[in-house]
Amino acid sequence: MNIAANPVVEADQTVYLKDYQKPSFLVDSIDLDIRVYDDHTIVDATLNIKRQTAGDLVLLGRDLELKSIRLNGDLLTEAEYQLDAEQLVLSNVPDQATIQTQVVIHPESNTMLEGLYQAGDLFVTQNEPEGFRKITFYPDRPDVLSVFTTRVEADKKYPVLLANGNLLETGEAGEGRHYALWQDPTKKPSYLFACVIGDLAVLRDRYVTSEGRDVALEIYAIEKDIPKCHIAMEALKHSMRWDEEHYGRAYDLDNYMIVAVSQFNMGAMENKGLNIFNTSCVLADEEYTTDAAIMRVQSVIAHEYFHNWTGNRITCRDWFQLCLKEGLTVFRDQSFSEDLQSAAVQRIDDVAVLKSHQFPEDAGPLSHPPRPDHFVEINNFYTATVYEKGAEINRMMSTLLGQEKYRQGTDEYFRRHDGQAVTVEDWVAALSAGSGVDLSAFLNWYNQPGTPKLEAKGEYDAATQTYRLSLKQSLKAHPKYPNLKAVPIPVALALFNANTGEQYTLRSADLFVNNVKDGVYLFDQDRATIEFTGVTEQPVVSLLRNFSAPVNLDFDYSNDELAFLIQHETNGFNQWQATQTLLERILLEDHSAQAYIQALKNTLPELVQRDPLLASRLLDVPAEGYLGSRIDQNYQPEVVQSKRNALLDTFAREMGTFWKETYQALDPDLQNEFSQAMGERALKNIALSYMARQGDADAFTWAEEQYQTTLNMSERLGALKVLLWNDAPQAKACIDDFYNRFNDEALALDQWFMLQAAHPKANAQTIQYLTSHPDYDLGTPNRIRAVSGGLNSHPVNTWSFGVQHFIELARYLDEKNPIVGSRMLQVLSRWYTLAEPQRSTVQQQLLDLKAQVKSKNVAETLNSMLSI
Ligand code: B3K
Ligand code: ZN
């Protein structure tokens, strides 16, 4: 018997893109037999393999107890193969052969939530990127595609037995056990394999595709959560139709199953025909989940569904190409969500995430290109850069092409590569060929790290009625990526008449599309100047409308010009962007707040009536964490916090009765449209918190009333937040009441943890109380994220008592769940920007941790963090 033990970190385990080689063998088909018992699981695998190139047969496997291996029916002895902690290698294998293995695995004690694991009463899989090798020996890499036939057997206490594809057969297996046999007719890589064993209820529906296929839709969850699955079901049908209409892609199997599980490392997983979802990304119900969570559920449902074509039917050649499927699929789900609610607000929310997560990542020690060229642990590369920046690259190409050409390009991609495992180059080449526009310069975006800086200067010549815009781009040098090249930057822009507020029609020979109001200029050199003619009066320019490129814009606006844009920009995104630019100046460069306050006073009353959701976003004040990420040295979180609080106090005061009147005027229950109601709820909560800041005696009474009387989670939590974070006399009773109401609802209980951890005056005792609470569970990533995410909403707390919390968490998870451990540690990645003595203190704690960690995940993250 051989036990492949946990790997230990060796000197250099770096994998390089340049070393990519095709696998020696392909797998035509695999038969899996998975027999689950209480204290072990037996996995039999039969692989029909075929040689592709010269070389040994390499079957990857980790933590597997090998019981037997046969080659063409003959039992092999230990001398006939080489086995180590990572792989099983056979030499001199015939060009065509059958390999049979039997292994024993232990899902019941698998705390890493990777491979097959037990979560409560449920057994589920998570195989992307390299989990399948923890189930059986296999060429576990995305360029090996095979037909999977899966027999799942378990005790009848688990009535539900699922795997990918079509159900061929079910039956008795003796001793109170039963089995189900599934076959997935579509060839797929092993990372898309899934099976589920458990006792679940199901919500069923149907969808007939544009090609006439009648698809059975099923969402599996525990019985009491089934009523919370309807929004997800509607979103699924909506996504199916959207993909047909926008990309011409129809679904290809007779069933589509989604399973909700409460212990899951990330949001969801697109396994072929059998998605597995974190409950937080599938359960949606106004009573138990917030509006933001409901929006997220719809977008994640769409994301995983869209993967069926961008990811599953066309997959990645290797894991360096991860952003091929993720960047494209995120762009697709963002576009879907833009159709679902206000497009401007969706864009605001997506860019806010990009700027608060991806920009700091790209400016720090964890910076990497969307398509990295080396890694130690691929799980560390499911990053904001791969996902969100990857999406931005696709958005830029689609902006340039326009709807029709973009569609011709994607059609060509699906035509060329259906059923293949491909690269980023293949995608850009197909998009170029289909659209007739050479997009190859966009490969620079995929291959280079860092956020480009776009410096722009404007000059108006009244005599010739000409406006000249000079542009310059630059990228910060990166030690690992020399020879950085200019990238193509689509600059969407508009000019407004500063006196009348009207928008000019753009006249310039330099524009991609001329004589329009919204122009796009393709800036692909180091420097350029564009000239606009017929500009009769002093203009105000609005740049990067809709955030047309993921760059840091440096334009010397006056505060009055920004205030002008807040009031006159017709692009909701840039209206919001003007508020954010102005606020950054006020908060980080000590500018006066007057221009901002006056602009909002002029804009809000009308906007609150017309578009409450957009109005709620115009009230965004950059979070302390985001502001901190804009400071590269001598960062003092407490200084940022007190400046921000001072601004909020001023703003609360100066807006006078606006808050109270707004709170009283709005009634979300009267709105028919979800996004209108959502906007009004958001506004009312903001108004309540400003009323509290004003010291208005009604604030707490109204908050308590809102808390007690509502049946809507956004309203209940919004009110509770005001009470709790302001230490209102009613706070204790309400937070206890919340616990009593929802202690059997895991997702709502996460909010209970989060809200307390996010108290601005939380301290080490608060965290101690929460993490030793009987409902705190280190085996449930959602619960960990609730406390850690709450705590991290105030960098003052993160960088004081929080450091110890995150270090201890990383140390514990290093062994138990390194994927999540590595994530948690990344919270501290900007330690080097802190002012002394904090900087050295945190550095020392990280160095101490480095000596103790074992997993590749945590070790790689820590090494990068310390190599600044
Ligand atoms: N593809 C999965 C992510 C898997 C993460 C593994 N650590 C979810 C998604 O992007 O749809
Ligand atoms: Zn994805």
PDB file of C-alpha atoms in Angstrom, residues 211 242-250 252 305-315 324-325 328-329 331-332 394 406-420 422 426-434:
ATOM      1  CA  GLU A 211     -32.820  25.273 -30.903  1.00  0.00           C
ATOM      2  CA  TRP A 242     -29.674  36.330 -22.872  1.00  0.00           C
ATOM      3  CA  ASP A 243     -26.850  34.144 -24.169  1.00  0.00           C
ATOM      4  CA  GLU A 244     -28.964  33.069 -27.128  1.00  0.00           C
ATOM      5  CA  GLU A 245     -29.849  36.667 -27.966  1.00  0.00           C
ATOM      6  CA  HIS A 246     -26.491  38.314 -27.381  1.00  0.00           C
ATOM      7  CA  TYR A 247     -23.987  35.629 -28.332  1.00  0.00           C
ATOM      8  CA  GLY A 248     -26.077  33.141 -30.296  1.00  0.00           C
ATOM      9  CA  ARG A 249     -25.234  30.408 -27.780  1.00  0.00           C
ATOM     10  CA  ALA A 250     -27.834  27.837 -26.775  1.00  0.00           C
ATOM     11  CA  ASP A 252     -26.447  21.752 -25.128  1.00  0.00           C
ATOM     12  CA  TYR A 305     -24.215  29.563 -16.902  1.00  0.00           C
ATOM     13  CA  PHE A 306     -22.189  31.627 -19.376  1.00  0.00           C
ATOM     14  CA  HIS A 307     -19.171  29.457 -18.613  1.00  0.00           C
ATOM     15  CA  ASN A 308     -20.952  26.669 -20.445  1.00  0.00           C
ATOM     16  CA  TRP A 309     -19.661  28.232 -23.641  1.00  0.00           C
ATOM     17  CA  THR A 310     -16.797  30.370 -22.431  1.00  0.00           C
ATOM     18  CA  GLY A 311     -14.910  27.893 -20.291  1.00  0.00           C
ATOM     19  CA  ASN A 312     -16.589  24.531 -20.802  1.00  0.00           C
ATOM     20  CA  ARG A 313     -17.262  24.104 -24.533  1.00  0.00           C
ATOM     21  CA  ILE A 314     -14.111  26.119 -25.192  1.00  0.00           C
ATOM     22  CA  THR A 315     -11.706  25.665 -22.335  1.00  0.00           C
ATOM     23  CA  LEU A 324      -9.355  33.619 -21.142  1.00  0.00           C
ATOM     24  CA  LYS A 325     -12.398  32.008 -19.557  1.00  0.00           C
ATOM     25  CA  LEU A 328     -14.541  36.883 -20.831  1.00  0.00           C
ATOM     26  CA  THR A 329     -17.180  35.349 -18.584  1.00  0.00           C
ATOM     27  CA  PHE A 331     -17.449  40.671 -18.979  1.00  0.00           C
ATOM     28  CA  ARG A 332     -20.458  38.658 -20.111  1.00  0.00           C
ATOM     29  CA  ASN A 394     -12.672  42.293 -23.234  1.00  0.00           C
ATOM     30  CA  TYR A 406     -17.847  42.268 -31.657  1.00  0.00           C
ATOM     31  CA  ARG A 407     -20.564  39.701 -32.372  1.00  0.00           C
ATOM     32  CA  GLN A 408     -18.881  38.706 -35.647  1.00  0.00           C
ATOM     33  CA  GLY A 409     -15.672  38.241 -33.674  1.00  0.00           C
ATOM     34  CA  THR A 410     -17.232  36.071 -30.983  1.00  0.00           C
ATOM     35  CA  ASP A 411     -19.090  34.026 -33.599  1.00  0.00           C
ATOM     36  CA  GLU A 412     -15.754  33.291 -35.208  1.00  0.00           C
ATOM     37  CA  TYR A 413     -14.266  32.262 -31.853  1.00  0.00           C
ATOM     38  CA  PHE A 414     -17.059  29.740 -31.245  1.00  0.00           C
ATOM     39  CA  ARG A 415     -16.860  28.505 -34.812  1.00  0.00           C
ATOM     40  CA  ARG A 416     -13.116  27.932 -34.699  1.00  0.00           C
ATOM     41  CA  HIS A 417     -12.614  26.553 -31.241  1.00  0.00           C
ATOM     42  CA  ASP A 418     -15.713  24.683 -30.058  1.00  0.00           C
ATOM     43  CA  GLY A 419     -14.509  21.543 -28.256  1.00  0.00           C
ATOM     44  CA  GLN A 420     -10.943  22.791 -27.895  1.00  0.00           C
ATOM     45  CA  VAL A 422      -7.103  27.202 -26.312  1.00  0.00           C
ATOM     46  CA  ASP A 426      -6.430  32.129 -30.053  1.00  0.00           C
ATOM     47  CA  TRP A 427      -9.181  34.322 -28.615  1.00  0.00           C
ATOM     48  CA  VAL A 428      -7.671  37.606 -29.821  1.00  0.00           C
ATOM     49  CA  ALA A 429      -6.924  36.097 -33.239  1.00  0.00           C
ATOM     50  CA  ALA A 430     -10.492  34.837 -33.680  1.00  0.00           C
ATOM     51  CA  LEU A 431     -11.971  38.128 -32.535  1.00  0.00           C
ATOM     52  CA  SER A 432      -9.705  39.978 -34.984  1.00  0.00           C
ATOM     53  CA  ALA A 433     -10.466  37.642 -37.883  1.00  0.00           C
ATOM     54  CA  GLY A 434     -14.215  37.695 -37.303  1.00  0.00           C
TER      55      GLY A 434
END
